[in-house]
């Protein structure tokens, strides 16, 4: 008979069977290996895509953000996701404050999404608070659902579903105010997925999601610029020098690469022809230089990343760990899917970087932090209370040195 292990530290904990524990170790290792591979590939393609126009400036900035992500991730992993999530309300409030601050900075391409600051020796850098809000809202929603999902059917309860939708709405509204409709949809979808996994009835999720989509459609229809971007996916060549310029050049890059590409560093369209060739449309350069086969390999890596992340969620020892891991997995997977859809012309042109690959300090930092939290969930499944033991060891060594 299988041995079942119970923990009492959080309400609503799941029961994890002993035979599932090795799955967490395999999934954690697989997730880490795929993440490192994607980061290494991303740095290689970033160097190739950005060097002709800006040298190694973007490459250096990306490296700094990656190291910052691993440093922060190591701290969060040591503290453990349960301890981090205790302050979920504070993290969300901090992100709200950063989103408000970003609204007062000068717009870039009509959007107010970034907080700019000097980076010694490398010019100016920028922080995109919506990337951090994506992680903070996953933590907040997972924590709220862990403790209060039993009240979701009681709409008038102080800890029911209505207060949670207000928190989600405020976050999406602040992101939307910065002219970032894509990220608003992304974080709304991730939060909805967490609530669904927590037991919220599907009809409520569909009703809320339907209302949000209807509002977004209304906003698109009334804005000629957004509407023109949507219409270009049907025939980008019709307005190849206007609204369809970016998508037309992206499809040209993908098509000219063929099966195996022109060769690394041999892209022609990256030199002043394809806008955002190192950020949102870097996969178009991947297709041109390394071919369709490499694009398929990138898709396979993203699928593997999602597979390992979901396995960590399924095997999680606690309800909080399960919901947090599932929400983070959905956030990264949806972002990768949207980017691939945009680059291939399956979705309207939207500023959405490819996770781990595109240039974007905030995005790669947030993605690495998400990985560290997923690894923490896996480690807690394998070794319950590992973070407490780790911190106690640190304290004892500190006292001895003192």
mmCIF file of N, CA and C in Angstrom, residues 197-296:
data_model
loop_
_atom_site.group_PDB
_atom_site.id
_atom_site.type_symbol
_atom_site.label_atom_id
_atom_site.label_comp_id
_atom_site.label_asym_id
_atom_site.label_seq_id
_atom_site.Cartn_x
_atom_site.Cartn_y
_atom_site.Cartn_z
ATOM 1 N N UNK A 197 -8.169 26.237 -11.325
ATOM 2 C CA UNK A 197 -7.504 25.101 -10.691
ATOM 3 C C UNK A 197 -7.852 25.011 -9.210
ATOM 4 N N UNK A 198 -8.182 26.156 -8.594
ATOM 5 C CA UNK A 198 -8.525 26.171 -7.165
ATOM 6 C C UNK A 198 -9.939 25.681 -6.903
ATOM 7 N N UNK A 199 -10.723 25.500 -7.957
ATOM 8 C CA UNK A 199 -12.062 24.972 -7.767
ATOM 9 C C UNK A 199 -13.189 25.909 -8.118
ATOM 10 N N UNK A 200 -12.882 27.112 -8.608
ATOM 11 C CA UNK A 200 -13.940 28.019 -9.022
ATOM 12 C C UNK A 200 -14.688 27.410 -10.192
ATOM 13 N N UNK A 201 -16.013 27.462 -10.166
ATOM 14 C CA UNK A 201 -16.810 26.839 -11.215
ATOM 15 C C UNK A 201 -16.509 27.475 -12.571
ATOM 16 N N UNK A 202 -16.474 26.626 -13.585
ATOM 17 C CA UNK A 202 -16.082 27.060 -14.928
ATOM 18 C C UNK A 202 -16.978 28.170 -15.455
ATOM 19 N N UNK A 203 -18.253 28.148 -15.114
ATOM 20 C CA UNK A 203 -19.163 29.162 -15.658
ATOM 21 C C UNK A 203 -18.802 30.562 -15.167
ATOM 22 N N UNK A 204 -18.265 30.644 -13.938
ATOM 23 C CA UNK A 204 -17.848 31.954 -13.429
ATOM 24 C C UNK A 204 -16.602 32.457 -14.162
ATOM 25 N N UNK A 205 -15.670 31.532 -14.418
ATOM 26 C CA UNK A 205 -14.455 31.907 -15.145
ATOM 27 C C UNK A 205 -14.799 32.336 -16.561
ATOM 28 N N UNK A 206 -15.692 31.591 -17.205
ATOM 29 C CA UNK A 206 -16.088 31.928 -18.577
ATOM 30 C C UNK A 206 -16.836 33.252 -18.626
ATOM 31 N N UNK A 207 -17.682 33.485 -17.627
ATOM 32 C CA UNK A 207 -18.433 34.746 -17.596
ATOM 33 C C UNK A 207 -17.490 35.932 -17.415
ATOM 34 N N UNK A 208 -16.575 35.813 -16.452
ATOM 35 C CA UNK A 208 -15.614 36.896 -16.231
ATOM 36 C C UNK A 208 -14.695 37.092 -17.412
ATOM 37 N N UNK A 209 -14.204 35.974 -17.964
ATOM 38 C CA UNK A 209 -13.326 36.062 -19.126
ATOM 39 C C UNK A 209 -14.045 36.625 -20.340
ATOM 40 N N UNK A 210 -15.303 36.227 -20.523
ATOM 41 C CA UNK A 210 -16.081 36.741 -21.653
ATOM 42 C C UNK A 210 -16.313 38.235 -21.555
ATOM 43 N N UNK A 211 -16.596 38.706 -20.335
ATOM 44 C CA UNK A 211 -16.797 40.144 -20.133
ATOM 45 C C UNK A 211 -15.509 40.917 -20.419
ATOM 46 N N UNK A 212 -14.382 40.368 -19.955
ATOM 47 C CA UNK A 212 -13.094 41.035 -20.190
ATOM 48 C C UNK A 212 -12.758 41.077 -21.679
ATOM 49 N N UNK A 213 -12.984 39.957 -22.375
ATOM 50 C CA UNK A 213 -12.689 39.909 -23.812
ATOM 51 C C UNK A 213 -13.580 40.876 -24.579
ATOM 52 N N UNK A 214 -14.863 40.936 -24.176
ATOM 53 C CA UNK A 214 -15.777 41.872 -24.838
ATOM 54 C C UNK A 214 -15.309 43.313 -24.661
ATOM 55 N N UNK A 215 -14.814 43.636 -23.459
ATOM 56 C CA UNK A 215 -14.305 44.992 -23.201
ATOM 57 C C UNK A 215 -13.070 45.271 -24.053
ATOM 58 N N UNK A 216 -12.171 44.286 -24.143
ATOM 59 C CA UNK A 216 -10.965 44.462 -24.947
ATOM 60 C C UNK A 216 -11.311 44.648 -26.422
ATOM 61 N N UNK A 217 -12.290 43.878 -26.911
ATOM 62 C CA UNK A 217 -12.708 44.014 -28.308
ATOM 63 C C UNK A 217 -13.269 45.408 -28.556
ATOM 64 N N UNK A 218 -14.057 45.889 -27.603
ATOM 65 C CA UNK A 218 -14.611 47.240 -27.724
ATOM 66 C C UNK A 218 -13.492 48.276 -27.810
ATOM 67 N N UNK A 219 -12.470 48.119 -26.964
ATOM 68 C CA UNK A 219 -11.350 49.051 -26.975
ATOM 69 C C UNK A 219 -10.583 49.000 -28.292
ATOM 70 N N UNK A 220 -10.470 47.815 -28.873
ATOM 71 C CA UNK A 220 -9.771 47.671 -30.153
ATOM 72 C C UNK A 220 -10.570 48.319 -31.282
ATOM 73 N N UNK A 221 -11.868 48.063 -31.302
ATOM 74 C CA UNK A 221 -12.722 48.570 -32.384
ATOM 75 C C UNK A 221 -12.765 50.092 -32.391
ATOM 76 N N UNK A 222 -12.759 50.706 -31.212
ATOM 77 C CA UNK A 222 -12.873 52.163 -31.156
ATOM 78 C C UNK A 222 -11.531 52.868 -31.383
ATOM 79 N N UNK A 223 -10.429 52.103 -31.419
ATOM 80 C CA UNK A 223 -9.100 52.683 -31.631
ATOM 81 C C UNK A 223 -8.620 52.311 -33.033
ATOM 82 N N UNK A 224 -8.566 53.262 -33.966
ATOM 83 C CA UNK A 224 -8.184 52.960 -35.353
ATOM 84 C C UNK A 224 -6.805 52.306 -35.472
ATOM 85 N N UNK A 225 -5.865 52.736 -34.635
ATOM 86 C CA UNK A 225 -4.509 52.166 -34.717
ATOM 87 C C UNK A 225 -4.512 50.695 -34.331
ATOM 88 N N UNK A 226 -5.188 50.363 -33.225
ATOM 89 C CA UNK A 226 -5.259 48.960 -32.807
ATOM 90 C C UNK A 226 -6.036 48.129 -33.824
ATOM 91 N N UNK A 227 -7.119 48.695 -34.339
ATOM 92 C CA UNK A 227 -7.938 47.965 -35.306
ATOM 93 C C UNK A 227 -7.150 47.667 -36.577
ATOM 94 N N UNK A 228 -6.343 48.622 -37.016
ATOM 95 C CA UNK A 228 -5.552 48.399 -38.235
ATOM 96 C C UNK A 228 -4.531 47.289 -38.019
ATOM 97 N N UNK A 229 -3.978 47.203 -36.785
ATOM 98 C CA UNK A 229 -3.029 46.131 -36.484
ATOM 99 C C UNK A 229 -3.706 44.759 -36.537
ATOM 100 N N UNK A 230 -4.949 44.714 -36.054
ATOM 101 C CA UNK A 230 -5.693 43.450 -36.095
ATOM 102 C C UNK A 230 -5.973 43.057 -37.541
ATOM 103 N N UNK A 231 -6.362 44.012 -38.359
ATOM 104 C CA UNK A 231 -6.742 43.706 -39.739
ATOM 105 C C UNK A 231 -5.549 43.282 -40.594
ATOM 106 N N UNK A 232 -4.335 43.708 -40.226
ATOM 107 C CA UNK A 232 -3.167 43.373 -41.045
ATOM 108 C C UNK A 232 -2.843 41.885 -41.045
ATOM 109 N N UNK A 233 -3.296 41.131 -40.034
ATOM 110 C CA UNK A 233 -2.966 39.705 -40.013
ATOM 111 C C UNK A 233 -3.625 38.966 -41.171
ATOM 112 N N UNK A 234 -4.699 39.525 -41.738
ATOM 113 C CA UNK A 234 -5.385 38.882 -42.852
ATOM 114 C C UNK A 234 -4.655 39.122 -44.172
ATOM 115 N N UNK A 235 -3.990 40.274 -44.290
ATOM 116 C CA UNK A 235 -3.246 40.577 -45.517
ATOM 117 C C UNK A 235 -2.198 41.640 -45.218
ATOM 118 N N UNK A 236 -1.071 41.224 -44.609
ATOM 119 C CA UNK A 236 -0.055 42.213 -44.229
ATOM 120 C C UNK A 236 0.558 42.939 -45.418
ATOM 121 N N UNK A 237 0.587 42.296 -46.582
ATOM 122 C CA UNK A 237 1.186 42.923 -47.759
ATOM 123 C C UNK A 237 0.334 44.066 -48.295
ATOM 124 N N UNK A 238 -0.947 44.106 -47.910
ATOM 125 C CA UNK A 238 -1.839 45.147 -48.418
ATOM 126 C C UNK A 238 -1.396 46.528 -47.952
ATOM 127 N N UNK A 239 -0.827 46.598 -46.760
ATOM 128 C CA UNK A 239 -0.315 47.865 -46.232
ATOM 129 C C UNK A 239 1.107 47.625 -45.736
ATOM 130 N N UNK A 240 1.958 47.135 -46.652
ATOM 131 C CA UNK A 240 3.303 46.690 -46.284
ATOM 132 C C UNK A 240 4.200 47.829 -45.829
ATOM 133 N N UNK A 241 3.863 49.060 -46.175
ATOM 134 C CA UNK A 241 4.673 50.197 -45.744
ATOM 135 C C UNK A 241 4.021 50.964 -44.593
ATOM 136 N N UNK A 242 2.871 50.467 -44.117
ATOM 137 C CA UNK A 242 2.166 51.123 -43.020
ATOM 138 C C UNK A 242 1.971 50.181 -41.858
ATOM 139 N N UNK A 243 0.691 49.897 -41.546
ATOM 140 C CA UNK A 243 0.383 49.069 -40.376
ATOM 141 C C UNK A 243 0.915 47.650 -40.496
ATOM 142 N N UNK A 244 1.061 47.170 -41.730
ATOM 143 C CA UNK A 244 1.522 45.793 -41.915
ATOM 144 C C UNK A 244 3.015 45.650 -42.108
ATOM 145 N N UNK A 245 3.766 46.750 -41.946
ATOM 146 C CA UNK A 245 5.207 46.724 -42.245
ATOM 147 C C UNK A 245 5.950 45.684 -41.412
ATOM 148 N N UNK A 246 5.750 45.706 -40.092
ATOM 149 C CA UNK A 246 6.506 44.821 -39.213
ATOM 150 C C UNK A 246 6.182 43.358 -39.471
ATOM 151 N N UNK A 247 4.897 43.054 -39.599
ATOM 152 C CA UNK A 247 4.493 41.675 -39.836
ATOM 153 C C UNK A 247 4.957 41.204 -41.209
ATOM 154 N N UNK A 248 4.868 42.070 -42.211
ATOM 155 C CA UNK A 248 5.305 41.706 -43.560
ATOM 156 C C UNK A 248 6.791 41.350 -43.558
ATOM 157 N N UNK A 249 7.623 42.152 -42.867
ATOM 158 C CA UNK A 249 9.057 41.881 -42.805
ATOM 159 C C UNK A 249 9.350 40.631 -41.976
ATOM 160 N N UNK A 250 8.545 40.380 -40.945
ATOM 161 C CA UNK A 250 8.717 39.179 -40.141
ATOM 162 C C UNK A 250 8.464 37.924 -40.974
ATOM 163 N N UNK A 251 7.380 37.938 -41.730
ATOM 164 C CA UNK A 251 7.064 36.788 -42.593
ATOM 165 C C UNK A 251 8.110 36.626 -43.689
ATOM 166 N N UNK A 252 8.635 37.749 -44.180
ATOM 167 C CA UNK A 252 9.695 37.698 -45.189
ATOM 168 C C UNK A 252 10.945 37.031 -44.620
ATOM 169 N N UNK A 253 11.273 37.386 -43.361
ATOM 170 C CA UNK A 253 12.447 36.783 -42.725
ATOM 171 C C UNK A 253 12.254 35.282 -42.523
ATOM 172 N N UNK A 254 11.089 34.893 -42.032
ATOM 173 C CA UNK A 254 10.812 33.473 -41.817
ATOM 174 C C UNK A 254 10.843 32.697 -43.129
ATOM 175 N N UNK A 255 10.248 33.294 -44.157
ATOM 176 C CA UNK A 255 10.197 32.607 -45.449
ATOM 177 C C UNK A 255 11.549 32.495 -46.116
ATOM 178 N N UNK A 256 12.383 33.533 -45.998
ATOM 179 C CA UNK A 256 13.675 33.509 -46.680
ATOM 180 C C UNK A 256 14.660 32.558 -46.020
ATOM 181 N N UNK A 257 14.390 32.168 -44.773
ATOM 182 C CA UNK A 257 15.298 31.250 -44.090
ATOM 183 C C UNK A 257 15.171 29.817 -44.540
ATOM 184 N N UNK A 258 14.017 29.456 -45.096
ATOM 185 C CA UNK A 258 13.818 28.081 -45.546
ATOM 186 C C UNK A 258 13.898 27.086 -44.397
ATOM 187 N N UNK A 259 14.326 25.885 -44.715
ATOM 188 C CA UNK A 259 14.381 24.824 -43.713
ATOM 189 C C UNK A 259 15.541 25.006 -42.735
ATOM 190 N N UNK A 260 16.702 25.415 -43.254
ATOM 191 C CA UNK A 260 17.893 25.436 -42.412
ATOM 192 C C UNK A 260 18.542 26.811 -42.312
ATOM 193 N N UNK A 261 17.964 27.834 -42.893
ATOM 194 C CA UNK A 261 18.415 29.198 -42.705
ATOM 195 C C UNK A 261 19.612 29.611 -43.553
ATOM 196 N N UNK A 262 19.906 30.899 -43.502
ATOM 197 C CA UNK A 262 21.035 31.456 -44.242
ATOM 198 C C UNK A 262 22.364 31.214 -43.538
ATOM 199 N N UNK A 263 22.307 30.919 -42.241
ATOM 200 C CA UNK A 263 23.522 30.773 -41.444
ATOM 201 C C UNK A 263 23.531 31.789 -40.308
ATOM 202 N N UNK A 264 24.106 31.405 -39.181
ATOM 203 C CA UNK A 264 24.141 32.284 -38.020
ATOM 204 C C UNK A 264 24.874 33.577 -38.351
ATOM 205 N N UNK A 265 24.234 34.711 -38.077
ATOM 206 C CA UNK A 265 24.824 36.012 -38.336
ATOM 207 C C UNK A 265 24.593 36.534 -39.741
ATOM 208 N N UNK A 266 23.911 35.761 -40.599
ATOM 209 C CA UNK A 266 23.768 36.122 -42.010
ATOM 210 C C UNK A 266 22.423 36.757 -42.349
ATOM 211 N N UNK A 267 21.657 37.142 -41.358
ATOM 212 C CA UNK A 267 20.362 37.775 -41.637
ATOM 213 C C UNK A 267 20.552 39.094 -42.383
ATOM 214 N N UNK A 268 19.670 39.345 -43.331
ATOM 215 C CA UNK A 268 19.685 40.609 -44.067
ATOM 216 C C UNK A 268 18.653 41.586 -43.506
ATOM 217 N N UNK A 269 17.557 41.044 -43.035
ATOM 218 C CA UNK A 269 16.454 41.905 -42.590
ATOM 219 C C UNK A 269 16.716 42.545 -41.226
ATOM 220 N N UNK A 270 17.681 42.032 -40.479
ATOM 221 C CA UNK A 270 17.952 42.623 -39.162
ATOM 222 C C UNK A 270 18.644 43.978 -39.291
ATOM 223 N N UNK A 271 19.159 44.294 -40.455
ATOM 224 C CA UNK A 271 19.866 45.553 -40.647
ATOM 225 C C UNK A 271 18.887 46.600 -41.177
ATOM 226 N N UNK A 272 18.188 47.245 -40.253
ATOM 227 C CA UNK A 272 17.303 48.380 -40.529
ATOM 228 C C UNK A 272 16.036 48.028 -41.315
ATOM 229 N N UNK A 273 15.707 46.756 -41.452
ATOM 230 C CA UNK A 273 14.492 46.398 -42.188
ATOM 231 C C UNK A 273 13.389 45.864 -41.279
ATOM 232 N N UNK A 274 13.770 45.152 -40.231
ATOM 233 C CA UNK A 274 12.774 44.570 -39.320
ATOM 234 C C UNK A 274 12.849 45.272 -37.973
ATOM 235 N N UNK A 275 11.837 46.080 -37.629
ATOM 236 C CA UNK A 275 11.843 46.752 -36.308
ATOM 237 C C UNK A 275 11.763 45.731 -35.176
ATOM 238 N N UNK A 276 12.349 46.076 -34.043
ATOM 239 C CA UNK A 276 12.341 45.221 -32.846
ATOM 240 C C UNK A 276 12.909 43.842 -33.135
ATOM 241 N N UNK A 277 13.944 43.796 -33.965
ATOM 242 C CA UNK A 277 14.500 42.500 -34.370
ATOM 243 C C UNK A 277 15.200 41.774 -33.220
ATOM 244 N N UNK A 278 15.563 42.502 -32.166
ATOM 245 C CA UNK A 278 16.241 41.866 -31.030
ATOM 246 C C UNK A 278 15.306 41.648 -29.841
ATOM 247 N N UNK A 279 14.086 42.148 -29.936
ATOM 248 C CA UNK A 279 13.137 42.001 -28.822
ATOM 249 C C UNK A 279 11.963 41.114 -29.235
ATOM 250 N N UNK A 280 10.846 41.744 -29.581
ATOM 251 C CA UNK A 280 9.624 40.979 -29.840
ATOM 252 C C UNK A 280 9.711 40.087 -31.077
ATOM 253 N N UNK A 281 10.553 40.447 -32.043
ATOM 254 C CA UNK A 281 10.606 39.695 -33.303
ATOM 255 C C UNK A 281 11.928 38.956 -33.484
ATOM 256 N N UNK A 282 12.575 38.607 -32.383
ATOM 257 C CA UNK A 282 13.850 37.905 -32.508
ATOM 258 C C UNK A 282 13.681 36.521 -33.120
ATOM 259 N N UNK A 283 12.518 35.899 -32.931
ATOM 260 C CA UNK A 283 12.306 34.573 -33.513
ATOM 261 C C UNK A 283 12.212 34.633 -35.033
ATOM 262 N N UNK A 284 11.851 35.791 -35.577
ATOM 263 C CA UNK A 284 11.885 35.943 -37.028
ATOM 264 C C UNK A 284 13.333 35.878 -37.536
ATOM 265 N N UNK A 285 14.260 36.468 -36.780
ATOM 266 C CA UNK A 285 15.677 36.391 -37.123
ATOM 267 C C UNK A 285 16.185 34.956 -36.958
ATOM 268 N N UNK A 286 15.695 34.270 -35.920
ATOM 269 C CA UNK A 286 16.042 32.853 -35.740
ATOM 270 C C UNK A 286 15.632 32.064 -36.978
ATOM 271 N N UNK A 287 14.411 32.328 -37.481
ATOM 272 C CA UNK A 287 13.945 31.622 -38.666
ATOM 273 C C UNK A 287 14.769 31.943 -39.897
ATOM 274 N N UNK A 288 15.173 33.210 -40.036
ATOM 275 C CA UNK A 288 15.951 33.598 -41.216
ATOM 276 C C UNK A 288 17.363 33.012 -41.170
ATOM 277 N N UNK A 289 17.996 33.038 -40.006
ATOM 278 C CA UNK A 289 19.385 32.597 -39.918
ATOM 279 C C UNK A 289 19.536 31.093 -39.723
ATOM 280 N N UNK A 290 18.618 30.481 -38.969
ATOM 281 C CA UNK A 290 18.767 29.063 -38.628
ATOM 282 C C UNK A 290 17.647 28.186 -39.163
ATOM 283 N N UNK A 291 16.633 28.782 -39.760
ATOM 284 C CA UNK A 291 15.632 28.010 -40.474
ATOM 285 C C UNK A 291 14.446 27.533 -39.654
ATOM 286 N N UNK A 292 13.499 26.976 -40.385
ATOM 287 C CA UNK A 292 12.256 26.495 -39.788
ATOM 288 C C UNK A 292 12.500 25.356 -38.805
ATOM 289 N N UNK A 293 13.492 24.529 -39.073
ATOM 290 C CA UNK A 293 13.798 23.402 -38.179
ATOM 291 C C UNK A 293 14.145 23.921 -36.779
ATOM 292 N N UNK A 294 14.919 25.000 -36.708
ATOM 293 C CA UNK A 294 15.288 25.557 -35.403
ATOM 294 C C UNK A 294 14.080 26.174 -34.703
ATOM 295 N N UNK A 295 13.179 26.797 -35.476
ATOM 296 C CA UNK A 295 11.941 27.323 -34.881
ATOM 297 C C UNK A 295 11.158 26.191 -34.233
ATOM 298 N N UNK A 296 11.081 25.062 -34.909
ATOM 299 C CA UNK A 296 10.392 23.908 -34.330
ATOM 300 C C UNK A 296 11.087 23.429 -33.060
#
